[in-house]
Amino acid sequence: QKQDLFFQPDATPDVVKTLLTRFVEEVPSPAHRIALEACALVRLTTETLLAKMLDMPDVHSLFEWLRELSFIELGSTGIFPHDLVREVLIADIRWRNPDWYIELHSRARRYYTDRLGQTQGQEQHRVLFDYIFLHRDNSAVRPRFTWQETSSLKIDRMQERDRFYLLEMVIKHEGKDSAN
């Protein structure tokens, strides 16, 4: 309620636990809990991605369970949790089981790395955007992107009007010799 107060989920595990309990009163099984954690980690969850992250061949029933949760939203290419739910789940897993968080992150990263090599054009850009989202907590990535489901990367060619700005950046970061 206080506008000058910034909620930091990592710094308040008790509040996070209370919120998490309200969001997920009763998870049917450990597999369901892992599916929920995986869904929170990535931008959009599909059955294929969920199967890779859980290392299970058939995740259809888990995906359908996720899809029915009140705080899970349907996107054009997958499902995703409400932002607050996502933050609470991620803060909880990082605090409760950081090694598992790292493992889930690695599995998602491997999936996206493989998909980048298998796709082209707009699909490849979507996968790249998902890969960048996975690294959203990296201090170099966080301030440069907004993370709504409708966000996307735009394919475009360099325009002549871009030349001046690109040369300025090269000069600033690499020197005049590199710009020539």
mmCIF file with all atom_site columns, C-alpha atoms in Angstrom:
data_model
loop_
_atom_site.group_PDB
_atom_site.id
_atom_site.type_symbol
_atom_site.label_atom_id
_atom_site.label_alt_id
_atom_site.label_comp_id
_atom_site.label_asym_id
_atom_site.label_entity_id
_atom_site.label_seq_id
_atom_site.pdbx_PDB_ins_code
_atom_site.Cartn_x
_atom_site.Cartn_y
_atom_site.Cartn_z
_atom_site.occupancy
_atom_site.B_iso_or_equiv
_atom_site.pdbx_formal_charge
_atom_site.auth_seq_id
_atom_site.auth_comp_id
_atom_site.auth_asym_id
_atom_site.auth_atom_id
_atom_site.pdbx_PDB_model_num
ATOM 1   C CA . GLN A 1 1   ? 0.000  0.000   0.000   1.00 0.00 ? 1   GLN A CA 1
ATOM 2   C CA . LYS A 1 2   ? 2.951  2.320   0.520   1.00 0.00 ? 2   LYS A CA 1
ATOM 3   C CA . GLN A 1 3   ? 4.127  3.656   -2.808  1.00 0.00 ? 3   GLN A CA 1
ATOM 4   C CA . ASP A 1 4   ? 7.630  4.402   -1.521  1.00 0.00 ? 4   ASP A CA 1
ATOM 5   C CA . LEU A 1 5   ? 8.144  0.788   -0.383  1.00 0.00 ? 5   LEU A CA 1
ATOM 6   C CA . PHE A 1 6   ? 9.756  -1.617  -2.848  1.00 0.00 ? 6   PHE A CA 1
ATOM 7   C CA . PHE A 1 7   ? 9.031  -5.316  -2.272  1.00 0.00 ? 7   PHE A CA 1
ATOM 8   C CA . GLN A 1 8   ? 12.147 -7.477  -2.588  1.00 0.00 ? 8   GLN A CA 1
ATOM 9   C CA . PRO A 1 9   ? 11.144 -11.155 -2.554  1.00 0.00 ? 9   PRO A CA 1
ATOM 10  C CA . ASP A 1 10  ? 14.722 -12.422 -1.990  1.00 0.00 ? 10  ASP A CA 1
ATOM 11  C CA . ALA A 1 11  ? 15.076 -10.351 1.182   1.00 0.00 ? 11  ALA A CA 1
ATOM 12  C CA . THR A 1 12  ? 11.813 -11.518 2.781   1.00 0.00 ? 12  THR A CA 1
ATOM 13  C CA . PRO A 1 13  ? 11.525 -15.322 2.719   1.00 0.00 ? 13  PRO A CA 1
ATOM 14  C CA . ASP A 1 14  ? 8.770  -15.358 5.395   1.00 0.00 ? 14  ASP A CA 1
ATOM 15  C CA . VAL A 1 15  ? 6.529  -13.043 3.376   1.00 0.00 ? 15  VAL A CA 1
ATOM 16  C CA . VAL A 1 16  ? 7.362  -15.046 0.276   1.00 0.00 ? 16  VAL A CA 1
ATOM 17  C CA . LYS A 1 17  ? 6.412  -18.260 2.061   1.00 0.00 ? 17  LYS A CA 1
ATOM 18  C CA . THR A 1 18  ? 3.070  -16.786 3.139   1.00 0.00 ? 18  THR A CA 1
ATOM 19  C CA . LEU A 1 19  ? 2.299  -15.571 -0.381  1.00 0.00 ? 19  LEU A CA 1
ATOM 20  C CA . LEU A 1 20  ? 3.372  -18.890 -1.861  1.00 0.00 ? 20  LEU A CA 1
ATOM 21  C CA . THR A 1 21  ? 1.073  -20.759 0.522   1.00 0.00 ? 21  THR A CA 1
ATOM 22  C CA . ARG A 1 22  ? -1.837 -18.595 -0.602  1.00 0.00 ? 22  ARG A CA 1
ATOM 23  C CA . PHE A 1 23  ? -1.042 -19.137 -4.284  1.00 0.00 ? 23  PHE A CA 1
ATOM 24  C CA . VAL A 1 24  ? -0.524 -22.870 -4.028  1.00 0.00 ? 24  VAL A CA 1
ATOM 25  C CA . GLU A 1 25  ? -2.642 -24.302 -1.216  1.00 0.00 ? 25  GLU A CA 1
ATOM 26  C CA . GLU A 1 26  ? -2.107 -27.906 -2.162  1.00 0.00 ? 26  GLU A CA 1
ATOM 27  C CA . VAL A 1 27  ? 0.144  -29.201 -4.911  1.00 0.00 ? 27  VAL A CA 1
ATOM 28  C CA . PRO A 1 28  ? -0.830 -32.774 -5.902  1.00 0.00 ? 28  PRO A CA 1
ATOM 29  C CA . SER A 1 29  ? 2.716  -34.193 -6.119  1.00 0.00 ? 29  SER A CA 1
ATOM 30  C CA . PRO A 1 30  ? 6.406  -33.310 -6.219  1.00 0.00 ? 30  PRO A CA 1
ATOM 31  C CA . ALA A 1 31  ? 6.229  -33.452 -10.040 1.00 0.00 ? 31  ALA A CA 1
ATOM 32  C CA . HIS A 1 32  ? 3.499  -30.807 -9.986  1.00 0.00 ? 32  HIS A CA 1
ATOM 33  C CA . ARG A 1 33  ? 5.647  -28.603 -7.735  1.00 0.00 ? 33  ARG A CA 1
ATOM 34  C CA . ILE A 1 34  ? 8.623  -28.940 -10.093 1.00 0.00 ? 34  ILE A CA 1
ATOM 35  C CA . ALA A 1 35  ? 6.394  -28.140 -13.075 1.00 0.00 ? 35  ALA A CA 1
ATOM 36  C CA . LEU A 1 36  ? 5.236  -24.978 -11.323 1.00 0.00 ? 36  LEU A CA 1
ATOM 37  C CA . GLU A 1 37  ? 8.829  -23.966 -10.549 1.00 0.00 ? 37  GLU A CA 1
ATOM 38  C CA . ALA A 1 38  ? 9.877  -24.598 -14.155 1.00 0.00 ? 38  ALA A CA 1
ATOM 39  C CA . CYS A 1 39  ? 6.940  -22.549 -15.438 1.00 0.00 ? 39  CYS A CA 1
ATOM 40  C CA . ALA A 1 40  ? 7.974  -19.638 -13.190 1.00 0.00 ? 40  ALA A CA 1
ATOM 41  C CA . LEU A 1 41  ? 11.539 -19.661 -14.460 1.00 0.00 ? 41  LEU A CA 1
ATOM 42  C CA . VAL A 1 42  ? 10.861 -19.290 -18.189 1.00 0.00 ? 42  VAL A CA 1
ATOM 43  C CA . ARG A 1 43  ? 8.946  -16.644 -20.136 1.00 0.00 ? 43  ARG A CA 1
ATOM 44  C CA . LEU A 1 44  ? 6.502  -19.036 -21.793 1.00 0.00 ? 44  LEU A CA 1
ATOM 45  C CA . THR A 1 45  ? 6.016  -22.712 -21.014 1.00 0.00 ? 45  THR A CA 1
ATOM 46  C CA . THR A 1 46  ? 5.111  -25.290 -23.646 1.00 0.00 ? 46  THR A CA 1
ATOM 47  C CA . GLU A 1 47  ? 4.778  -29.041 -23.183 1.00 0.00 ? 47  GLU A CA 1
ATOM 48  C CA . THR A 1 48  ? 8.030  -29.576 -25.067 1.00 0.00 ? 48  THR A CA 1
ATOM 49  C CA . LEU A 1 49  ? 9.985  -27.169 -22.875 1.00 0.00 ? 49  LEU A CA 1
ATOM 50  C CA . LEU A 1 50  ? 8.391  -28.557 -19.723 1.00 0.00 ? 50  LEU A CA 1
ATOM 51  C CA . ALA A 1 51  ? 9.363  -32.117 -20.741 1.00 0.00 ? 51  ALA A CA 1
ATOM 52  C CA . LYS A 1 52  ? 12.986 -31.017 -21.226 1.00 0.00 ? 52  LYS A CA 1
ATOM 53  C CA . MET A 1 53  ? 13.118 -29.108 -17.949 1.00 0.00 ? 53  MET A CA 1
ATOM 54  C CA . LEU A 1 54  ? 11.554 -31.962 -15.967 1.00 0.00 ? 54  LEU A CA 1
ATOM 55  C CA . ASP A 1 55  ? 13.462 -34.636 -17.904 1.00 0.00 ? 55  ASP A CA 1
ATOM 56  C CA . MET A 1 56  ? 10.210 -36.532 -18.432 1.00 0.00 ? 56  MET A CA 1
ATOM 57  C CA . PRO A 1 57  ? 8.869  -37.868 -21.751 1.00 0.00 ? 57  PRO A CA 1
ATOM 58  C CA . ASP A 1 58  ? 5.165  -37.217 -21.044 1.00 0.00 ? 58  ASP A CA 1
ATOM 59  C CA . VAL A 1 59  ? 4.172  -34.051 -19.201 1.00 0.00 ? 59  VAL A CA 1
ATOM 60  C CA . HIS A 1 60  ? 0.751  -33.528 -20.763 1.00 0.00 ? 60  HIS A CA 1
ATOM 61  C CA . SER A 1 61  ? -1.177 -33.943 -17.496 1.00 0.00 ? 61  SER A CA 1
ATOM 62  C CA . LEU A 1 62  ? 1.234  -31.614 -15.665 1.00 0.00 ? 62  LEU A CA 1
ATOM 63  C CA . PHE A 1 63  ? 0.903  -29.003 -18.409 1.00 0.00 ? 63  PHE A CA 1
ATOM 64  C CA . GLU A 1 64  ? -2.889 -29.239 -18.273 1.00 0.00 ? 64  GLU A CA 1
ATOM 65  C CA . TRP A 1 65  ? -2.802 -28.887 -14.476 1.00 0.00 ? 65  TRP A CA 1
ATOM 66  C CA . LEU A 1 66  ? -0.674 -25.746 -14.775 1.00 0.00 ? 66  LEU A CA 1
ATOM 67  C CA . ARG A 1 67  ? -3.015 -24.369 -17.412 1.00 0.00 ? 67  ARG A CA 1
ATOM 68  C CA . GLU A 1 68  ? -5.985 -24.675 -15.060 1.00 0.00 ? 68  GLU A CA 1
ATOM 69  C CA . LEU A 1 69  ? -4.400 -22.736 -12.181 1.00 0.00 ? 69  LEU A CA 1
ATOM 70  C CA . SER A 1 70  ? -6.069 -19.375 -11.564 1.00 0.00 ? 70  SER A CA 1
ATOM 71  C CA . PHE A 1 71  ? -2.795 -17.440 -11.722 1.00 0.00 ? 71  PHE A CA 1
ATOM 72  C CA . ILE A 1 72  ? -1.569 -19.001 -14.974 1.00 0.00 ? 72  ILE A CA 1
ATOM 73  C CA . GLU A 1 73  ? -2.253 -17.000 -18.105 1.00 0.00 ? 73  GLU A CA 1
ATOM 74  C CA . LEU A 1 74  ? -2.483 -18.216 -21.683 1.00 0.00 ? 74  LEU A CA 1
ATOM 75  C CA . GLY A 1 75  ? -0.184 -16.595 -24.223 1.00 0.00 ? 75  GLY A CA 1
ATOM 76  C CA . SER A 1 76  ? -0.133 -16.988 -27.966 1.00 0.00 ? 76  SER A CA 1
ATOM 77  C CA . THR A 1 77  ? 2.722  -19.523 -27.784 1.00 0.00 ? 77  THR A CA 1
ATOM 78  C CA . GLY A 1 78  ? 2.543  -20.924 -24.251 1.00 0.00 ? 78  GLY A CA 1
ATOM 79  C CA . ILE A 1 79  ? 1.458  -20.393 -20.662 1.00 0.00 ? 79  ILE A CA 1
ATOM 80  C CA . PHE A 1 80  ? 2.975  -18.155 -18.009 1.00 0.00 ? 80  PHE A CA 1
ATOM 81  C CA . PRO A 1 81  ? 2.306  -17.244 -14.375 1.00 0.00 ? 81  PRO A CA 1
ATOM 82  C CA . HIS A 1 82  ? 1.188  -13.841 -13.143 1.00 0.00 ? 82  HIS A CA 1
ATOM 83  C CA . ASP A 1 83  ? 4.270  -11.676 -12.499 1.00 0.00 ? 83  ASP A CA 1
ATOM 84  C CA . LEU A 1 84  ? 3.900  -11.662 -8.698  1.00 0.00 ? 84  LEU A CA 1
ATOM 85  C CA . VAL A 1 85  ? 3.441  -15.435 -8.600  1.00 0.00 ? 85  VAL A CA 1
ATOM 86  C CA . ARG A 1 86  ? 6.529  -15.816 -10.780 1.00 0.00 ? 86  ARG A CA 1
ATOM 87  C CA . GLU A 1 87  ? 8.594  -13.611 -8.455  1.00 0.00 ? 87  GLU A CA 1
ATOM 88  C CA . VAL A 1 88  ? 7.375  -15.397 -5.333  1.00 0.00 ? 88  VAL A CA 1
ATOM 89  C CA . LEU A 1 89  ? 8.060  -18.873 -6.752  1.00 0.00 ? 89  LEU A CA 1
ATOM 90  C CA . ILE A 1 90  ? 11.535 -17.912 -7.972  1.00 0.00 ? 90  ILE A CA 1
ATOM 91  C CA . ALA A 1 91  ? 12.432 -16.245 -4.673  1.00 0.00 ? 91  ALA A CA 1
ATOM 92  C CA . ASP A 1 92  ? 11.233 -19.340 -2.805  1.00 0.00 ? 92  ASP A CA 1
ATOM 93  C CA . ILE A 1 93  ? 13.195 -21.846 -4.869  1.00 0.00 ? 93  ILE A CA 1
ATOM 94  C CA . ARG A 1 94  ? 16.347 -19.711 -4.765  1.00 0.00 ? 94  ARG A CA 1
ATOM 95  C CA . TRP A 1 95  ? 16.101 -19.510 -0.992  1.00 0.00 ? 95  TRP A CA 1
ATOM 96  C CA . ARG A 1 96  ? 14.919 -23.076 -0.343  1.00 0.00 ? 96  ARG A CA 1
ATOM 97  C CA . ASN A 1 97  ? 16.973 -24.995 -2.906  1.00 0.00 ? 97  ASN A CA 1
ATOM 98  C CA . PRO A 1 98  ? 19.516 -22.890 -4.839  1.00 0.00 ? 98  PRO A CA 1
ATOM 99  C CA . ASP A 1 99  ? 21.146 -25.965 -6.395  1.00 0.00 ? 99  ASP A CA 1
ATOM 100 C CA . TRP A 1 100 ? 17.816 -27.037 -7.903  1.00 0.00 ? 100 TRP A CA 1
ATOM 101 C CA . TYR A 1 101 ? 17.265 -23.502 -9.207  1.00 0.00 ? 101 TYR A CA 1
ATOM 102 C CA . ILE A 1 102 ? 20.651 -23.672 -10.966 1.00 0.00 ? 102 ILE A CA 1
ATOM 103 C CA . GLU A 1 103 ? 19.786 -27.099 -12.417 1.00 0.00 ? 103 GLU A CA 1
ATOM 104 C CA . LEU A 1 104 ? 16.415 -25.942 -13.753 1.00 0.00 ? 104 LEU A CA 1
ATOM 105 C CA . HIS A 1 105 ? 18.066 -22.846 -15.221 1.00 0.00 ? 105 HIS A CA 1
ATOM 106 C CA . SER A 1 106 ? 20.693 -25.037 -16.933 1.00 0.00 ? 106 SER A CA 1
ATOM 107 C CA . ARG A 1 107 ? 18.041 -27.300 -18.422 1.00 0.00 ? 107 ARG A CA 1
ATOM 108 C CA . ALA A 1 108 ? 16.144 -24.331 -19.835 1.00 0.00 ? 108 ALA A CA 1
ATOM 109 C CA . ARG A 1 109 ? 19.377 -22.819 -21.179 1.00 0.00 ? 109 ARG A CA 1
ATOM 110 C CA . ARG A 1 110 ? 20.258 -26.089 -22.947 1.00 0.00 ? 110 ARG A CA 1
ATOM 111 C CA . TYR A 1 111 ? 16.790 -26.247 -24.483 1.00 0.00 ? 111 TYR A CA 1
ATOM 112 C CA . TYR A 1 112 ? 17.036 -22.696 -25.840 1.00 0.00 ? 112 TYR A CA 1
ATOM 113 C CA . THR A 1 113 ? 20.582 -23.219 -27.091 1.00 0.00 ? 113 THR A CA 1
ATOM 114 C CA . ASP A 1 114 ? 19.456 -26.303 -29.032 1.00 0.00 ? 114 ASP A CA 1
ATOM 115 C CA . ARG A 1 115 ? 16.366 -24.502 -30.388 1.00 0.00 ? 115 ARG A CA 1
ATOM 116 C CA . LEU A 1 116 ? 18.431 -21.534 -31.582 1.00 0.00 ? 116 LEU A CA 1
ATOM 117 C CA . GLY A 1 117 ? 20.328 -23.890 -33.886 1.00 0.00 ? 117 GLY A CA 1
ATOM 118 C CA . GLN A 1 118 ? 17.120 -25.524 -35.140 1.00 0.00 ? 118 GLN A CA 1
ATOM 119 C CA . THR A 1 119 ? 15.121 -22.410 -35.981 1.00 0.00 ? 119 THR A CA 1
ATOM 120 C CA . GLN A 1 120 ? 15.281 -19.482 -38.360 1.00 0.00 ? 120 GLN A CA 1
ATOM 121 C CA . GLY A 1 121 ? 13.693 -16.094 -38.866 1.00 0.00 ? 121 GLY A CA 1
ATOM 122 C CA . GLN A 1 122 ? 10.957 -14.929 -36.521 1.00 0.00 ? 122 GLN A CA 1
ATOM 123 C CA . GLU A 1 123 ? 10.876 -18.247 -34.624 1.00 0.00 ? 123 GLU A CA 1
ATOM 124 C CA . GLN A 1 124 ? 14.601 -17.969 -33.924 1.00 0.00 ? 124 GLN A CA 1
ATOM 125 C CA . HIS A 1 125 ? 14.093 -14.427 -32.651 1.00 0.00 ? 125 HIS A CA 1
ATOM 126 C CA . ARG A 1 126 ? 11.333 -15.637 -30.320 1.00 0.00 ? 126 ARG A CA 1
ATOM 127 C CA . VAL A 1 127 ? 13.634 -18.336 -28.954 1.00 0.00 ? 127 VAL A CA 1
ATOM 128 C CA . LEU A 1 128 ? 16.387 -15.752 -28.496 1.00 0.00 ? 128 LEU A CA 1
ATOM 129 C CA . PHE A 1 129 ? 13.980 -13.514 -26.608 1.00 0.00 ? 129 PHE A CA 1
ATOM 130 C CA . ASP A 1 130 ? 13.053 -16.466 -24.365 1.00 0.00 ? 130 ASP A CA 1
ATOM 131 C CA . TYR A 1 131 ? 16.766 -17.119 -23.802 1.00 0.00 ? 131 TYR A CA 1
ATOM 132 C CA . ILE A 1 132 ? 17.322 -13.484 -22.838 1.00 0.00 ? 132 ILE A CA 1
ATOM 133 C CA . PHE A 1 133 ? 14.323 -13.626 -20.483 1.00 0.00 ? 133 PHE A CA 1
ATOM 134 C CA . LEU A 1 134 ? 15.881 -16.625 -18.752 1.00 0.00 ? 134 LEU A CA 1
ATOM 135 C CA . HIS A 1 135 ? 18.806 -14.332 -17.892 1.00 0.00 ? 135 HIS A CA 1
ATOM 136 C CA . ARG A 1 136 ? 16.594 -11.419 -16.795 1.00 0.00 ? 136 ARG A CA 1
ATOM 137 C CA . ASP A 1 137 ? 18.179 -11.279 -13.332 1.00 0.00 ? 137 ASP A CA 1
ATOM 138 C CA . ASN A 1 138 ? 21.621 -10.680 -14.797 1.00 0.00 ? 138 ASN A CA 1
ATOM 139 C CA . SER A 1 139 ? 22.558 -7.076  -14.019 1.00 0.00 ? 139 SER A CA 1
ATOM 140 C CA . ALA A 1 140 ? 23.629 -6.507  -17.634 1.00 0.00 ? 140 ALA A CA 1
ATOM 141 C CA . VAL A 1 141 ? 20.302 -7.779  -19.018 1.00 0.00 ? 141 VAL A CA 1
ATOM 142 C CA . ARG A 1 142 ? 17.695 -6.486  -16.523 1.00 0.00 ? 142 ARG A CA 1
ATOM 143 C CA . PRO A 1 143 ? 17.681 -2.759  -17.402 1.00 0.00 ? 143 PRO A CA 1
ATOM 144 C CA . ARG A 1 144 ? 17.609 -3.305  -21.157 1.00 0.00 ? 144 ARG A CA 1
ATOM 145 C CA . PHE A 1 145 ? 14.397 -5.267  -21.633 1.00 0.00 ? 145 PHE A CA 1
ATOM 146 C CA . THR A 1 146 ? 10.741 -5.205  -20.642 1.00 0.00 ? 146 THR A CA 1
ATOM 147 C CA . TRP A 1 147 ? 9.133  -8.581  -20.067 1.00 0.00 ? 147 TRP A CA 1
ATOM 148 C CA . GLN A 1 148 ? 5.480  -8.610  -21.040 1.00 0.00 ? 148 GLN A CA 1
ATOM 149 C CA . GLU A 1 149 ? 4.102  -11.653 -22.847 1.00 0.00 ? 149 GLU A CA 1
ATOM 150 C CA . THR A 1 150 ? 3.455  -9.442  -25.859 1.00 0.00 ? 150 THR A CA 1
ATOM 151 C CA . SER A 1 151 ? 7.074  -8.240  -26.048 1.00 0.00 ? 151 SER A CA 1
ATOM 152 C CA . SER A 1 152 ? 9.143  -9.399  -28.969 1.00 0.00 ? 152 SER A CA 1
ATOM 153 C CA . LEU A 1 153 ? 12.301 -8.772  -30.874 1.00 0.00 ? 153 LEU A CA 1
ATOM 154 C CA . LYS A 1 154 ? 11.956 -7.004  -34.192 1.00 0.00 ? 154 LYS A CA 1
ATOM 155 C CA . ILE A 1 155 ? 13.870 -8.062  -37.281 1.00 0.00 ? 155 ILE A CA 1
ATOM 156 C CA . ASP A 1 156 ? 15.167 -5.117  -39.253 1.00 0.00 ? 156 ASP A CA 1
ATOM 157 C CA . ARG A 1 157 ? 18.026 -4.223  -41.539 1.00 0.00 ? 157 ARG A CA 1
ATOM 158 C CA . MET A 1 158 ? 20.427 -1.412  -40.883 1.00 0.00 ? 158 MET A CA 1
ATOM 159 C CA . GLN A 1 159 ? 19.154 1.855   -42.301 1.00 0.00 ? 159 GLN A CA 1
ATOM 160 C CA . GLU A 1 160 ? 21.396 4.649   -43.557 1.00 0.00 ? 160 GLU A CA 1
ATOM 161 C CA . ARG A 1 161 ? 20.133 6.815   -40.684 1.00 0.00 ? 161 ARG A CA 1
ATOM 162 C CA . ASP A 1 162 ? 21.561 4.194   -38.245 1.00 0.00 ? 162 ASP A CA 1
ATOM 163 C CA . ARG A 1 163 ? 25.099 4.606   -39.572 1.00 0.00 ? 163 ARG A CA 1
ATOM 164 C CA . PHE A 1 164 ? 25.891 7.772   -37.590 1.00 0.00 ? 164 PHE A CA 1
ATOM 165 C CA . TYR A 1 165 ? 24.749 6.265   -34.259 1.00 0.00 ? 165 TYR A CA 1
ATOM 166 C CA . LEU A 1 166 ? 26.535 2.974   -34.858 1.00 0.00 ? 166 LEU A CA 1
ATOM 167 C CA . LEU A 1 167 ? 29.784 4.776   -35.695 1.00 0.00 ? 167 LEU A CA 1
ATOM 168 C CA . GLU A 1 168 ? 29.404 6.865   -32.526 1.00 0.00 ? 168 GLU A CA 1
ATOM 169 C CA . MET A 1 169 ? 29.076 3.683   -30.467 1.00 0.00 ? 169 MET A CA 1
ATOM 170 C CA . VAL A 1 170 ? 32.107 2.075   -32.100 1.00 0.00 ? 170 VAL A CA 1
ATOM 171 C CA . ILE A 1 171 ? 34.223 5.187   -31.542 1.00 0.00 ? 171 ILE A CA 1
ATOM 172 C CA . LYS A 1 172 ? 33.106 5.419   -27.918 1.00 0.00 ? 172 LYS A CA 1
ATOM 173 C CA . HIS A 1 173 ? 33.790 1.769   -27.094 1.00 0.00 ? 173 HIS A CA 1
ATOM 174 C CA . GLU A 1 174 ? 36.564 0.756   -29.480 1.00 0.00 ? 174 GLU A CA 1
ATOM 175 C CA . GLY A 1 175 ? 38.161 3.977   -30.744 1.00 0.00 ? 175 GLY A CA 1
ATOM 176 C CA . LYS A 1 176 ? 38.400 5.793   -34.067 1.00 0.00 ? 176 LYS A CA 1
ATOM 177 C CA . ASP A 1 177 ? 40.580 3.119   -35.687 1.00 0.00 ? 177 ASP A CA 1
ATOM 178 C CA . SER A 1 178 ? 37.819 0.530   -35.364 1.00 0.00 ? 178 SER A CA 1
ATOM 179 C CA . ALA A 1 179 ? 35.263 2.943   -36.814 1.00 0.00 ? 179 ALA A CA 1
ATOM 180 C CA . ASN A 1 180 ? 37.295 3.432   -40.001 1.00 0.00 ? 180 ASN A CA 1
#
